[in-house]
Amino acid sequence: MSEVELYYYKTCPFAQRTRMVLIEKGIPFDATLVNMPEDREWYLKISPYGKVPCIRHNDHTIYESTVINQYLEDVFPEPAYLPSDPYARAQVRIWMHYCDEYYSKASFDLNLVYTKPDHWDEKINDVLECLRFIDREGLRKLSDGPFWLGDQPSLLDFHYSPFMERVPAYEEIFGFAIPEECDRLTSWMAAMQDLKSYKETAFEKAAHVEQLIDFMTMLAARRG
Ligand SMILES: N[C@@H](CCC(=O)N[C@@H](CS)C(=O)NCC(=O)O)C(=O)O
């Protein structure tokens, strides 16, 4: 049995963040698939939020992808995926916060308006504004690339990658394109594709399109 046990499901972008960190750090782990809603009852006994990912390590349960990944960084510090300088670490945390508070919410709203085409322009515009902001205020100001902080990947790269991996599928479904001026963002997306963790966890665009349409249809049916 490995020291770390991961609970996840394959299409969860939050769990993918943690899978990427485990893979890149070379931490051996056992993985248990959790299917909702059928596994909810037993899973709630392990993780009180009932969400994936969560890990078990040293008889402790740690949940929330951002917290898990920083815990993994603390416990398995090599290779380092956080800078040592406090200001640089703060930048990492600011941009993680931006992904969770702004970008992922704007992209989730696209899922909600899939069955309401008259709302598409407004919601697409919100996503495009986020992409422009990430490119202009984040990626460009933090480094010249190829990764968020320069030559080497950091927790920020693993934080954003699962969400940006889905952008080409959204482009196809909703008929928009990443703005041309976001070329730092598009070259970062290309750089991520060379990483082992990306190759082992990412889905092709066609698979995302199919999964997203299923998900959006399920959300619409649930809302009635
Ligand atoms: N803030 C959480 C979000 C995790 C999350 O929402 N996971 C989804 C799957 S992508 C989940 O487990 N949903 C199950 C549910 O809400 O019942 C994190 O970063 O880990």
PDB file of C-alpha atoms and ligand atoms in Angstrom:
ATOM      1  CA  MET A   1       0.000   0.000   0.000  1.00  0.00           C
ATOM      2  CA  SER A   2       1.310   3.469  -0.887  1.00  0.00           C
ATOM      3  CA  GLU A   3       1.856   6.232   1.647  1.00  0.00           C
ATOM      4  CA  VAL A   4      -0.731   8.432  -0.076  1.00  0.00           C
ATOM      5  CA  GLU A   5      -4.248   7.430  -1.025  1.00  0.00           C
ATOM      6  CA  LEU A   6      -6.097   9.644  -3.503  1.00  0.00           C
ATOM      7  CA  TYR A   7      -9.872   9.755  -3.943  1.00  0.00           C
ATOM      8  CA  TYR A   8     -10.873  11.163  -7.303  1.00  0.00           C
ATOM      9  CA  TYR A   9     -12.840  10.822 -10.440  1.00  0.00           C
ATOM     10  CA  LYS A  10     -11.326  10.973 -13.864  1.00  0.00           C
ATOM     11  CA  THR A  11     -13.168  13.945 -15.311  1.00  0.00           C
ATOM     12  CA  CYS A  12     -12.848  16.175 -12.226  1.00  0.00           C
ATOM     13  CA  PRO A  13     -10.520  19.110 -12.974  1.00  0.00           C
ATOM     14  CA  PHE A  14      -9.919  19.726  -9.256  1.00  0.00           C
ATOM     15  CA  ALA A  15      -8.789  16.130  -8.747  1.00  0.00           C
ATOM     16  CA  GLN A  16      -6.677  16.437 -11.884  1.00  0.00           C
ATOM     17  CA  ARG A  17      -4.704  19.234 -10.215  1.00  0.00           C
ATOM     18  CA  THR A  18      -3.706  16.875  -7.423  1.00  0.00           C
ATOM     19  CA  ARG A  19      -3.030  13.974  -9.771  1.00  0.00           C
ATOM     20  CA  MET A  20      -0.669  16.238 -11.716  1.00  0.00           C
ATOM     21  CA  VAL A  21       1.260  17.217  -8.589  1.00  0.00           C
ATOM     22  CA  LEU A  22       1.510  13.601  -7.385  1.00  0.00           C
ATOM     23  CA  ILE A  23       2.794  12.512 -10.805  1.00  0.00           C
ATOM     24  CA  GLU A  24       5.296  15.365 -11.237  1.00  0.00           C
ATOM     25  CA  LYS A  25       6.673  14.899  -7.727  1.00  0.00           C
ATOM     26  CA  GLY A  26       6.939  11.165  -8.308  1.00  0.00           C
ATOM     27  CA  ILE A  27       4.945  10.396  -5.140  1.00  0.00           C
ATOM     28  CA  PRO A  28       3.649   6.811  -5.205  1.00  0.00           C
ATOM     29  CA  PHE A  29      -0.098   6.776  -4.578  1.00  0.00           C
ATOM     30  CA  ASP A  30      -3.079   4.454  -4.602  1.00  0.00           C
ATOM     31  CA  ALA A  31      -6.136   5.882  -6.287  1.00  0.00           C
ATOM     32  CA  THR A  32      -9.774   5.137  -5.478  1.00  0.00           C
ATOM     33  CA  LEU A  33     -12.469   6.205  -7.920  1.00  0.00           C
ATOM     34  CA  VAL A  34     -15.482   7.895  -6.347  1.00  0.00           C
ATOM     35  CA  ASN A  35     -18.725   7.973  -8.301  1.00  0.00           C
ATOM     36  CA  MET A  36     -21.377  10.437  -7.271  1.00  0.00           C
ATOM     37  CA  PRO A  37     -24.118  10.166  -6.166  1.00  0.00           C
ATOM     38  CA  GLU A  38     -23.897   6.397  -5.546  1.00  0.00           C
ATOM     39  CA  ASP A  39     -20.729   6.571  -3.417  1.00  0.00           C
ATOM     40  CA  ARG A  40     -21.805   9.610  -1.407  1.00  0.00           C
ATOM     41  CA  GLU A  41     -22.686   7.721   1.773  1.00  0.00           C
ATOM     42  CA  TRP A  42     -19.365   5.943   2.305  1.00  0.00           C
ATOM     43  CA  TYR A  43     -17.338   8.827   0.868  1.00  0.00           C
ATOM     44  CA  LEU A  44     -18.818  11.359   3.307  1.00  0.00           C
ATOM     45  CA  LYS A  45     -17.334   9.253   6.116  1.00  0.00           C
ATOM     46  CA  ILE A  46     -13.889   9.849   4.584  1.00  0.00           C
ATOM     47  CA  SER A  47     -14.211  13.430   3.365  1.00  0.00           C
ATOM     48  CA  PRO A  48     -16.703  15.708   5.103  1.00  0.00           C
ATOM     49  CA  TYR A  49     -17.299  17.962   2.068  1.00  0.00           C
ATOM     50  CA  GLY A  50     -18.121  14.884  -0.023  1.00  0.00           C
ATOM     51  CA  LYS A  51     -16.089  16.299  -2.899  1.00  0.00           C
ATOM     52  CA  VAL A  52     -13.104  14.990  -4.790  1.00  0.00           C
ATOM     53  CA  PRO A  53     -10.211  15.221  -4.544  1.00  0.00           C
ATOM     54  CA  CYS A  54      -9.173  14.212  -1.077  1.00  0.00           C
ATOM     55  CA  ILE A  55      -6.087  12.374   0.100  1.00  0.00           C
ATOM     56  CA  ARG A  56      -5.288  10.203   3.098  1.00  0.00           C
ATOM     57  CA  HIS A  57      -1.735  10.507   4.421  1.00  0.00           C
ATOM     58  CA  ASN A  58      -0.349   9.505   7.825  1.00  0.00           C
ATOM     59  CA  ASP A  59      -3.887   8.746   9.056  1.00  0.00           C
ATOM     60  CA  HIS A  60      -4.998  12.262   8.161  1.00  0.00           C
ATOM     61  CA  THR A  61      -7.583  13.289   5.587  1.00  0.00           C
ATOM     62  CA  ILE A  62      -6.815  16.418   3.577  1.00  0.00           C
ATOM     63  CA  TYR A  63      -9.318  17.880   1.132  1.00  0.00           C
ATOM     64  CA  GLU A  64      -9.707  20.892  -1.195  1.00  0.00           C
ATOM     65  CA  SER A  65      -7.326  20.709  -4.153  1.00  0.00           C
ATOM     66  CA  THR A  66      -5.495  23.951  -3.324  1.00  0.00           C
ATOM     67  CA  VAL A  67      -4.896  22.842   0.255  1.00  0.00           C
ATOM     68  CA  ILE A  68      -3.922  19.292  -0.752  1.00  0.00           C
ATOM     69  CA  ASN A  69      -1.362  20.520  -3.269  1.00  0.00           C
ATOM     70  CA  GLN A  70       0.247  22.891  -0.775  1.00  0.00           C
ATOM     71  CA  TYR A  71       0.278  20.070   1.798  1.00  0.00           C
ATOM     72  CA  LEU A  72       2.026  17.806  -0.723  1.00  0.00           C
ATOM     73  CA  GLU A  73       4.536  20.595  -1.305  1.00  0.00           C
ATOM     74  CA  ASP A  74       5.175  20.815   2.455  1.00  0.00           C
ATOM     75  CA  VAL A  75       5.527  17.074   2.968  1.00  0.00           C
ATOM     76  CA  PHE A  76       7.323  16.186  -0.267  1.00  0.00           C
ATOM     77  CA  PRO A  77       9.318  19.363  -0.959  1.00  0.00           C
ATOM     78  CA  GLU A  78      11.357  18.012  -3.905  1.00  0.00           C
ATOM     79  CA  PRO A  79      11.055  18.929  -6.699  1.00  0.00           C
ATOM     80  CA  ALA A  80       9.889  22.303  -5.384  1.00  0.00           C
ATOM     81  CA  TYR A  81       6.756  23.729  -6.947  1.00  0.00           C
ATOM     82  CA  LEU A  82       6.533  26.841  -4.769  1.00  0.00           C
ATOM     83  CA  PRO A  83       9.132  29.627  -4.813  1.00  0.00           C
ATOM     84  CA  SER A  84      10.941  30.394  -1.537  1.00  0.00           C
ATOM     85  CA  ASP A  85      10.494  34.180  -1.726  1.00  0.00           C
ATOM     86  CA  PRO A  86       7.402  35.238   0.307  1.00  0.00           C
ATOM     87  CA  TYR A  87       6.234  37.782  -2.293  1.00  0.00           C
ATOM     88  CA  ALA A  88       6.521  35.223  -5.098  1.00  0.00           C
ATOM     89  CA  ARG A  89       4.575  32.722  -2.941  1.00  0.00           C
ATOM     90  CA  ALA A  90       1.906  35.370  -2.388  1.00  0.00           C
ATOM     91  CA  GLN A  91       1.654  35.853  -6.166  1.00  0.00           C
ATOM     92  CA  VAL A  92       1.089  32.122  -6.579  1.00  0.00           C
ATOM     93  CA  ARG A  93      -1.723  32.239  -4.016  1.00  0.00           C
ATOM     94  CA  ILE A  94      -3.303  35.355  -5.562  1.00  0.00           C
ATOM     95  CA  TRP A  95      -3.479  33.675  -8.960  1.00  0.00           C
ATOM     96  CA  MET A  96      -4.776  30.416  -7.519  1.00  0.00           C
ATOM     97  CA  HIS A  97      -7.508  32.497  -5.906  1.00  0.00           C
ATOM     98  CA  TYR A  98      -8.244  34.184  -9.244  1.00  0.00           C
ATOM     99  CA  CYS A  99      -8.713  30.826 -10.938  1.00  0.00           C
ATOM    100  CA  ASP A 100     -11.155  29.592  -8.292  1.00  0.00           C
ATOM    101  CA  GLU A 101     -13.050  32.809  -7.609  1.00  0.00           C
ATOM    102  CA  TYR A 102     -13.271  34.288 -11.093  1.00  0.00           C
ATOM    103  CA  TYR A 103     -12.193  32.088 -13.979  1.00  0.00           C
ATOM    104  CA  SER A 104     -13.728  28.787 -12.906  1.00  0.00           C
ATOM    105  CA  LYS A 105     -16.980  30.517 -11.967  1.00  0.00           C
ATOM    106  CA  ALA A 106     -17.173  32.291 -15.350  1.00  0.00           C
ATOM    107  CA  SER A 107     -16.529  29.023 -17.185  1.00  0.00           C
ATOM    108  CA  PHE A 108     -19.045  27.169 -15.013  1.00  0.00           C
ATOM    109  CA  ASP A 109     -21.664  29.768 -16.000  1.00  0.00           C
ATOM    110  CA  LEU A 110     -21.155  28.696 -19.613  1.00  0.00           C
ATOM    111  CA  ASN A 111     -22.357  25.232 -18.582  1.00  0.00           C
ATOM    112  CA  LEU A 112     -25.466  26.807 -17.111  1.00  0.00           C
ATOM    113  CA  VAL A 113     -26.407  28.798 -20.247  1.00  0.00           C
ATOM    114  CA  TYR A 114     -25.812  25.954 -22.723  1.00  0.00           C
ATOM    115  CA  THR A 115     -29.560  25.510 -23.164  1.00  0.00           C
ATOM    116  CA  LYS A 116     -30.155  29.296 -23.306  1.00  0.00           C
ATOM    117  CA  PRO A 117     -28.398  30.557 -26.449  1.00  0.00           C
ATOM    118  CA  ASP A 118     -29.719  34.110 -25.933  1.00  0.00           C
ATOM    119  CA  HIS A 119     -27.408  34.347 -22.865  1.00  0.00           C
ATOM    120  CA  TRP A 120     -24.306  33.085 -24.652  1.00  0.00           C
ATOM    121  CA  ASP A 121     -22.780  36.429 -25.731  1.00  0.00           C
ATOM    122  CA  GLU A 122     -22.770  37.851 -22.223  1.00  0.00           C
ATOM    123  CA  LYS A 123     -21.340  34.708 -20.623  1.00  0.00           C
ATOM    124  CA  ILE A 124     -18.771  34.145 -23.374  1.00  0.00           C
ATOM    125  CA  ASN A 125     -17.668  37.742 -22.910  1.00  0.00           C
ATOM    126  CA  ASP A 126     -17.129  37.120 -19.169  1.00  0.00           C
ATOM    127  CA  VAL A 127     -14.896  34.132 -19.969  1.00  0.00           C
ATOM    128  CA  LEU A 128     -12.948  36.097 -22.600  1.00  0.00           C
ATOM    129  CA  GLU A 129     -12.406  38.955 -20.136  1.00  0.00           C
ATOM    130  CA  CYS A 130     -10.996  36.461 -17.626  1.00  0.00           C
ATOM    131  CA  LEU A 131      -8.665  34.981 -20.271  1.00  0.00           C
ATOM    132  CA  ARG A 132      -7.445  38.464 -21.219  1.00  0.00           C
ATOM    133  CA  PHE A 133      -6.885  39.309 -17.544  1.00  0.00           C
ATOM    134  CA  ILE A 134      -4.967  36.064 -16.912  1.00  0.00           C
ATOM    135  CA  ASP A 135      -2.758  36.716 -19.945  1.00  0.00           C
ATOM    136  CA  ARG A 136      -2.161  40.438 -19.321  1.00  0.00           C
ATOM    137  CA  GLU A 137      -2.007  40.715 -15.522  1.00  0.00           C
ATOM    138  CA  GLY A 138      -0.918  37.199 -14.622  1.00  0.00           C
ATOM    139  CA  LEU A 139       1.209  35.271 -17.067  1.00  0.00           C
ATOM    140  CA  ARG A 140       2.883  38.293 -18.699  1.00  0.00           C
ATOM    141  CA  LYS A 141       3.705  40.079 -15.439  1.00  0.00           C
ATOM    142  CA  LEU A 142       4.940  37.004 -13.574  1.00  0.00           C
ATOM    143  CA  SER A 143       7.452  35.796 -16.190  1.00  0.00           C
ATOM    144  CA  ASP A 144       8.390  35.502 -19.854  1.00  0.00           C
ATOM    145  CA  GLY A 145       7.451  31.827 -19.747  1.00  0.00           C
ATOM    146  CA  PRO A 146       7.100  29.201 -20.827  1.00  0.00           C
ATOM    147  CA  PHE A 147       5.426  28.425 -17.449  1.00  0.00           C
ATOM    148  CA  TRP A 148       3.685  30.783 -15.026  1.00  0.00           C
ATOM    149  CA  LEU A 149       6.855  31.507 -13.046  1.00  0.00           C
ATOM    150  CA  GLY A 150       9.440  30.956 -15.783  1.00  0.00           C
ATOM    151  CA  ASP A 151      11.451  27.946 -16.891  1.00  0.00           C
ATOM    152  CA  GLN A 152      10.015  25.430 -14.443  1.00  0.00           C
ATOM    153  CA  PRO A 153       6.403  24.547 -13.622  1.00  0.00           C
ATOM    154  CA  SER A 154       4.944  25.485 -10.239  1.00  0.00           C
ATOM    155  CA  LEU A 155       1.733  24.759  -8.341  1.00  0.00           C
ATOM    156  CA  LEU A 156       0.127  27.544 -10.407  1.00  0.00           C
ATOM    157  CA  ASP A 157       0.617  25.604 -13.616  1.00  0.00           C
ATOM    158  CA  PHE A 158      -1.051  22.512 -12.150  1.00  0.00           C
ATOM    159  CA  HIS A 159      -3.805  24.704 -10.732  1.00  0.00           C
ATOM    160  CA  TYR A 160      -4.785  26.221 -14.084  1.00  0.00           C
ATOM    161  CA  SER A 161      -3.976  23.429 -16.498  1.00  0.00           C
ATOM    162  CA  PRO A 162      -7.108  21.251 -16.027  1.00  0.00           C
ATOM    163  CA  PHE A 163      -9.321  24.311 -16.525  1.00  0.00           C
ATOM    164  CA  MET A 164      -7.486  25.643 -19.565  1.00  0.00           C
ATOM    165  CA  GLU A 165      -7.384  22.154 -21.100  1.00  0.00           C
ATOM    166  CA  ARG A 166     -11.183  22.478 -21.449  1.00  0.00           C
ATOM    167  CA  VAL A 167     -11.101  25.841 -23.279  1.00  0.00           C
ATOM    168  CA  PRO A 168     -10.790  24.342 -26.811  1.00  0.00           C
ATOM    169  CA  ALA A 169     -13.920  22.256 -26.108  1.00  0.00           C
ATOM    170  CA  TYR A 170     -15.821  25.359 -24.959  1.00  0.00           C
ATOM    171  CA  GLU A 171     -14.602  27.171 -28.097  1.00  0.00           C
ATOM    172  CA  GLU A 172     -16.064  24.417 -30.236  1.00  0.00           C
ATOM    173  CA  ILE A 173     -19.359  24.167 -28.353  1.00  0.00           C
ATOM    174  CA  PHE A 174     -20.006  27.913 -28.029  1.00  0.00           C
ATOM    175  CA  GLY A 175     -18.265  29.097 -31.215  1.00  0.00           C
ATOM    176  CA  PHE A 176     -15.739  31.539 -29.803  1.00  0.00           C
ATOM    177  CA  ALA A 177     -11.941  31.813 -29.946  1.00  0.00           C
ATOM    178  CA  ILE A 178      -9.275  32.751 -27.412  1.00  0.00           C
ATOM    179  CA  PRO A 179      -8.447  36.414 -28.212  1.00  0.00           C
ATOM    180  CA  GLU A 180      -5.395  36.779 -30.451  1.00  0.00           C
ATOM    181  CA  GLU A 181      -3.657  39.057 -27.958  1.00  0.00           C
ATOM    182  CA  CYS A 182      -3.584  36.169 -25.442  1.00  0.00           C
ATOM    183  CA  ASP A 183      -0.559  34.589 -27.104  1.00  0.00           C
ATOM    184  CA  ARG A 184       1.306  34.197 -23.784  1.00  0.00           C
ATOM    185  CA  LEU A 185      -1.656  32.107 -22.601  1.00  0.00           C
ATOM    186  CA  THR A 186      -1.742  29.977 -25.754  1.00  0.00           C
ATOM    187  CA  SER A 187       2.012  29.335 -25.657  1.00  0.00           C
ATOM    188  CA  TRP A 188       1.703  28.370 -21.957  1.00  0.00           C
ATOM    189  CA  MET A 189      -1.080  25.923 -22.879  1.00  0.00           C
ATOM    190  CA  ALA A 190       1.196  24.379 -25.510  1.00  0.00           C
ATOM    191  CA  ALA A 191       4.096  24.109 -23.020  1.00  0.00           C
ATOM    192  CA  MET A 192       1.902  22.247 -20.527  1.00  0.00           C
ATOM    193  CA  GLN A 193       1.200  19.530 -23.077  1.00  0.00           C
ATOM    194  CA  ASP A 194       4.819  18.340 -22.881  1.00  0.00           C
ATOM    195  CA  LEU A 195       4.577  17.510 -19.181  1.00  0.00           C
ATOM    196  CA  LYS A 196       4.250  13.883 -18.105  1.00  0.00           C
ATOM    197  CA  SER A 197       1.358  14.723 -15.801  1.00  0.00           C
ATOM    198  CA  TYR A 198      -0.535  16.399 -18.643  1.00  0.00           C
ATOM    199  CA  LYS A 199      -0.020  13.414 -20.924  1.00  0.00           C
ATOM    200  CA  GLU A 200      -1.217  11.023 -18.216  1.00  0.00           C
ATOM    201  CA  THR A 201      -4.284  12.946 -17.084  1.00  0.00           C
ATOM    202  CA  ALA A 202      -5.571  15.054 -19.981  1.00  0.00           C
ATOM    203  CA  PHE A 203      -8.419  14.180 -22.318  1.00  0.00           C
ATOM    204  CA  GLU A 204      -8.552  14.982 -26.044  1.00  0.00           C
ATOM    205  CA  LYS A 205     -10.793  17.876 -27.094  1.00  0.00           C
ATOM    206  CA  ALA A 206     -13.428  15.528 -28.593  1.00  0.00           C
ATOM    207  CA  ALA A 207     -13.771  13.686 -25.266  1.00  0.00           C
ATOM    208  CA  HIS A 208     -14.178  16.997 -23.432  1.00  0.00           C
ATOM    209  CA  VAL A 209     -16.833  18.141 -25.898  1.00  0.00           C
ATOM    210  CA  GLU A 210     -18.792  14.947 -25.290  1.00  0.00           C
ATOM    211  CA  GLN A 211     -18.393  15.085 -21.492  1.00  0.00           C
ATOM    212  CA  LEU A 212     -19.274  18.780 -21.331  1.00  0.00           C
ATOM    213  CA  ILE A 213     -22.401  18.386 -23.428  1.00  0.00           C
ATOM    214  CA  ASP A 214     -23.526  15.458 -21.226  1.00  0.00           C
ATOM    215  CA  PHE A 215     -22.823  17.535 -18.122  1.00  0.00           C
ATOM    216  CA  MET A 216     -24.613  20.636 -19.437  1.00  0.00           C
ATOM    217  CA  THR A 217     -27.612  18.557 -20.483  1.00  0.00           C
ATOM    218  CA  MET A 218     -27.737  16.947 -17.027  1.00  0.00           C
ATOM    219  CA  LEU A 219     -27.574  20.393 -15.355  1.00  0.00           C
ATOM    220  CA  ALA A 220     -30.399  21.675 -17.541  1.00  0.00           C
ATOM    221  CA  ALA A 221     -32.561  18.615 -16.797  1.00  0.00           C
ATOM    222  CA  ARG A 222     -31.922  19.045 -13.067  1.00  0.00           C
ATOM    223  CA  ARG A 223     -33.079  22.672 -13.238  1.00  0.00           C
ATOM    224  CA  GLY A 224     -36.191  21.589 -15.118  1.00  0.00           C
TER     225      GLY A 224
HETATM  226  N1  LIG B   1     -13.097  23.451  -4.149  1.00  0.00           N
HETATM  227  C1  LIG B   1     -13.011  22.024  -4.379  1.00  0.00           C
HETATM  228  C2  LIG B   1     -13.934  21.648  -5.494  1.00  0.00           C
HETATM  229  C3  LIG B   1     -14.043  20.127  -5.680  1.00  0.00           C
HETATM  230  C4  LIG B   1     -15.266  19.751  -6.492  1.00  0.00           C
HETATM  231  O1  LIG B   1     -16.182  20.568  -6.692  1.00  0.00           O
HETATM  232  N2  LIG B   1     -15.307  18.504  -6.924  1.00  0.00           N
HETATM  233  C5  LIG B   1     -16.487  18.013  -7.594  1.00  0.00           C
HETATM  234  C6  LIG B   1     -16.109  17.180  -8.801  1.00  0.00           C
HETATM  235  S1  LIG B   1     -15.323  18.105 -10.093  1.00  0.00           S
HETATM  236  C7  LIG B   1     -17.239  17.084  -6.666  1.00  0.00           C
HETATM  237  O2  LIG B   1     -16.653  16.281  -5.980  1.00  0.00           O
HETATM  238  N3  LIG B   1     -18.562  17.176  -6.693  1.00  0.00           N
HETATM  239  C8  LIG B   1     -19.386  16.242  -5.966  1.00  0.00           C
HETATM  240  C9  LIG B   1     -20.531  16.884  -5.327  1.00  0.00           C
HETATM  241  O3  LIG B   1     -20.528  18.143  -5.207  1.00  0.00           O
HETATM  242  O4  LIG B   1     -21.434  16.139  -4.946  1.00  0.00           O
HETATM  243  C10 LIG B   1     -11.553  21.644  -4.659  1.00  0.00           C
HETATM  244  O5  LIG B   1     -10.799  22.522  -5.121  1.00  0.00           O
HETATM  245  O6  LIG B   1     -11.151  20.505  -4.390  1.00  0.00           O
END
